[in-house]
Amino acid sequence: MTATSHPRPHRALPRVLAVAAAAIALSAAVPATLAHAGPSGNVSPTNVAPGSRVSLNITGCGTKTGKASSRAFGDVWLTPGNAEATNLFGAATTFRNAAAGSHPVTFECGGPGGERVTVALNITPGAARGGLGGSVDSMSPGQIAAGGALVASALGAGAWFLRRRTGHAS
């Protein structure tokens, strides 16, 4: 065998099989409690104004019940999102007088003493922005006029084509 040649595939096969067998044996020896990653909670959106509604979700409980608690909205019971109860869902409305800042949201699996996970909910000062929702805010008057002219010309062209089409039908 020369210095540039590679070992034959039939010689490498026992090594690959030995490594695979060791990996399988090692994974079987790891206790199930180490493999369980624990629950994961989610609040959406994470930044809200007082009086806003948030969605609550926890995965990895393995129970059909759960609870989310926060000083920003109180206690909310979560319900399963599917038959296997892999996800628990709920919704809450933050208190209108909730203080601005970060509020912990504690998710609890099952009843008292169940697994817990805590995430943050940020209450922003002031009320939610209303009105047009920012759809016109960044546009100049010239852009608005140009858009209006395009819409008006499209409507005029449509009316002209419809009138022309009905005029030849007789």
Short mmCIF file of C-alpha atoms in Angstrom, two decimals:
data_model
loop_
_atom_site.label_atom_id
_atom_site.label_comp_id
_atom_site.label_asym_id
_atom_site.label_seq_id
_atom_site.Cartn_x
_atom_site.Cartn_y
_atom_site.Cartn_z
CA MET A 1 0.00 0.00 0.00
CA THR A 2 1.42 3.40 -0.99
CA ALA A 3 1.31 6.58 1.08
CA THR A 4 -1.46 8.08 -1.08
CA SER A 5 -3.76 5.07 -1.15
CA HIS A 6 -6.75 4.75 1.16
CA PRO A 7 -7.71 1.77 3.31
CA ARG A 8 -10.06 -0.62 1.64
CA PRO A 9 -13.76 -0.15 2.45
CA HIS A 10 -14.11 -3.66 3.84
CA ARG A 11 -11.47 -2.87 6.50
CA ALA A 12 -13.21 0.37 7.59
CA LEU A 13 -16.62 -1.31 7.99
CA PRO A 14 -15.83 -2.98 11.35
CA ARG A 15 -14.67 0.39 12.74
CA VAL A 16 -17.86 2.13 11.62
CA LEU A 17 -19.98 -0.65 13.11
CA ALA A 18 -18.08 -0.47 16.41
CA VAL A 19 -18.60 3.30 16.65
CA ALA A 20 -22.30 2.93 15.83
CA ALA A 21 -22.73 0.20 18.45
CA ALA A 22 -20.99 2.33 21.07
CA ALA A 23 -23.23 5.32 20.25
CA ILE A 24 -26.37 3.18 20.57
CA ALA A 25 -25.20 1.72 23.87
CA LEU A 26 -24.36 5.16 25.22
CA SER A 27 -27.71 6.64 24.20
CA ALA A 28 -29.56 3.73 25.82
CA ALA A 29 -27.63 4.30 29.05
CA VAL A 30 -28.64 7.98 29.36
CA PRO A 31 -31.57 8.26 31.78
CA ALA A 32 -34.83 9.59 30.37
CA THR A 33 -34.79 12.45 32.88
CA LEU A 34 -31.62 13.84 31.31
CA ALA A 35 -33.12 13.59 27.84
CA HIS A 36 -36.23 15.59 28.87
CA ALA A 37 -35.48 19.23 28.13
CA GLY A 38 -38.32 20.63 30.24
CA PRO A 39 -41.10 23.01 29.30
CA SER A 40 -40.70 26.07 27.12
CA GLY A 41 -43.04 29.08 27.50
CA ASN A 42 -43.89 31.80 25.01
CA VAL A 43 -45.78 35.11 25.27
CA SER A 44 -46.75 36.85 22.03
CA PRO A 45 -46.31 39.71 21.50
CA THR A 46 -43.64 40.35 24.11
CA ASN A 47 -43.99 44.15 24.05
CA VAL A 48 -47.51 45.51 24.67
CA ALA A 49 -49.31 48.57 25.98
CA PRO A 50 -51.53 48.33 29.07
CA GLY A 51 -54.91 46.79 28.21
CA SER A 52 -53.50 44.76 25.30
CA ARG A 53 -54.21 41.08 24.62
CA VAL A 54 -51.40 38.50 24.62
CA SER A 55 -51.26 34.86 23.55
CA LEU A 56 -49.76 32.33 25.95
CA ASN A 57 -48.22 29.00 24.91
CA ILE A 58 -46.22 26.33 26.72
CA THR A 59 -44.73 23.19 25.19
CA GLY A 60 -43.08 20.18 26.80
CA CYS A 61 -45.37 19.80 29.81
CA GLY A 62 -46.73 16.32 29.16
CA THR A 63 -49.88 17.29 31.08
CA LYS A 64 -53.33 18.34 29.91
CA THR A 65 -53.53 21.35 32.22
CA GLY A 66 -51.37 24.33 32.94
CA LYS A 67 -51.44 27.86 34.23
CA ALA A 68 -49.78 31.16 33.34
CA SER A 69 -49.46 33.82 36.03
CA SER A 70 -48.23 37.41 36.01
CA ARG A 71 -48.75 40.65 37.88
CA ALA A 72 -49.56 42.11 34.44
CA PHE A 73 -52.74 39.99 33.94
CA GLY A 74 -53.34 37.60 36.87
CA ASP A 75 -53.87 33.82 36.51
CA VAL A 76 -54.91 32.15 33.24
CA TRP A 77 -55.67 28.43 32.85
CA LEU A 78 -54.20 26.93 29.70
CA THR A 79 -55.92 24.28 27.58
CA PRO A 80 -54.47 21.63 25.26
CA GLY A 81 -54.02 22.54 21.62
CA ASN A 82 -54.20 18.90 20.47
CA ALA A 83 -55.14 15.42 21.74
CA GLU A 84 -51.59 14.64 22.87
CA ALA A 85 -51.46 17.88 24.91
CA THR A 86 -47.99 18.71 23.58
CA ASN A 87 -48.97 22.41 23.56
CA LEU A 88 -51.07 24.29 26.08
CA PHE A 89 -52.63 27.58 24.97
CA GLY A 90 -54.38 30.55 26.49
CA ALA A 91 -54.87 34.29 26.14
CA ALA A 92 -54.93 37.19 28.57
CA THR A 93 -55.59 40.90 28.56
CA THR A 94 -53.08 42.96 30.48
CA PHE A 95 -54.47 45.22 33.16
CA ARG A 96 -55.15 48.77 31.97
CA ASN A 97 -53.22 50.09 34.96
CA ALA A 98 -50.24 47.71 34.54
CA ALA A 99 -46.98 49.47 35.31
CA ALA A 100 -44.51 49.98 32.49
CA GLY A 101 -41.51 47.67 32.52
CA SER A 102 -40.68 43.97 32.48
CA HIS A 103 -43.17 41.61 34.11
CA PRO A 104 -42.33 37.93 34.69
CA VAL A 105 -44.85 35.42 33.32
CA THR A 106 -44.62 32.05 35.10
CA PHE A 107 -45.94 29.00 33.27
CA GLU A 108 -46.74 25.97 35.44
CA CYS A 109 -47.40 22.47 34.10
CA GLY A 110 -50.23 20.50 35.72
CA GLY A 111 -51.23 21.49 39.22
CA PRO A 112 -49.28 23.00 42.10
CA GLY A 113 -45.72 21.73 42.24
CA GLY A 114 -45.53 21.08 38.50
CA GLU A 115 -42.61 22.07 36.32
CA ARG A 116 -42.25 25.83 35.89
CA VAL A 117 -40.67 28.16 33.38
CA THR A 118 -40.61 31.97 33.48
CA VAL A 119 -40.42 34.39 30.55
CA ALA A 120 -40.65 38.19 30.35
CA LEU A 121 -43.53 40.37 29.19
CA ASN A 122 -42.69 44.04 28.57
CA ILE A 123 -45.36 46.65 29.21
CA THR A 124 -44.62 49.81 27.25
CA PRO A 125 -45.68 53.19 28.61
CA GLY A 126 -48.77 54.82 27.17
CA ALA A 127 -51.58 53.53 25.04
CA ALA A 128 -51.42 51.61 21.81
CA ARG A 129 -51.03 53.73 18.70
CA GLY A 130 -54.31 54.06 16.84
CA GLY A 131 -55.36 55.70 13.61
CA LEU A 132 -54.06 54.50 10.28
CA GLY A 133 -51.47 52.24 11.90
CA GLY A 134 -48.49 53.93 10.24
CA SER A 135 -49.67 53.20 6.69
CA VAL A 136 -49.55 56.89 5.72
CA ASP A 137 -47.06 58.20 8.25
CA SER A 138 -43.91 57.69 6.17
CA MET A 139 -45.40 58.86 2.86
CA SER A 140 -45.00 62.37 1.50
CA PRO A 141 -47.97 64.33 0.14
CA GLY A 142 -46.50 63.91 -3.37
CA GLN A 143 -46.46 60.12 -3.03
CA ILE A 144 -50.06 60.14 -1.78
CA ALA A 145 -51.13 62.33 -4.73
CA ALA A 146 -49.32 60.08 -7.23
CA GLY A 147 -50.99 56.99 -5.76
CA GLY A 148 -54.39 58.69 -5.91
CA ALA A 149 -53.80 59.66 -9.56
CA LEU A 150 -52.89 56.05 -10.43
CA VAL A 151 -56.05 54.74 -8.78
CA ALA A 152 -58.21 57.37 -10.52
CA SER A 153 -56.67 56.60 -13.94
CA ALA A 154 -57.19 52.85 -13.41
CA LEU A 155 -60.85 53.43 -12.54
CA GLY A 156 -61.27 55.72 -15.57
CA ALA A 157 -59.67 53.17 -17.90
CA GLY A 158 -61.90 50.42 -16.51
CA ALA A 159 -65.02 52.51 -17.06
CA TRP A 160 -63.91 53.37 -20.61
CA PHE A 161 -63.32 49.69 -21.49
CA LEU A 162 -66.67 48.65 -20.03
CA ARG A 163 -68.52 51.43 -21.90
CA ARG A 164 -66.73 50.63 -25.16
CA ARG A 165 -67.51 46.93 -24.76
CA THR A 166 -71.23 47.53 -24.15
CA GLY A 167 -71.39 49.98 -27.09
CA HIS A 168 -70.36 47.27 -29.62
CA ALA A 169 -72.75 44.65 -28.22
CA SER A 170 -75.86 46.07 -30.01
#
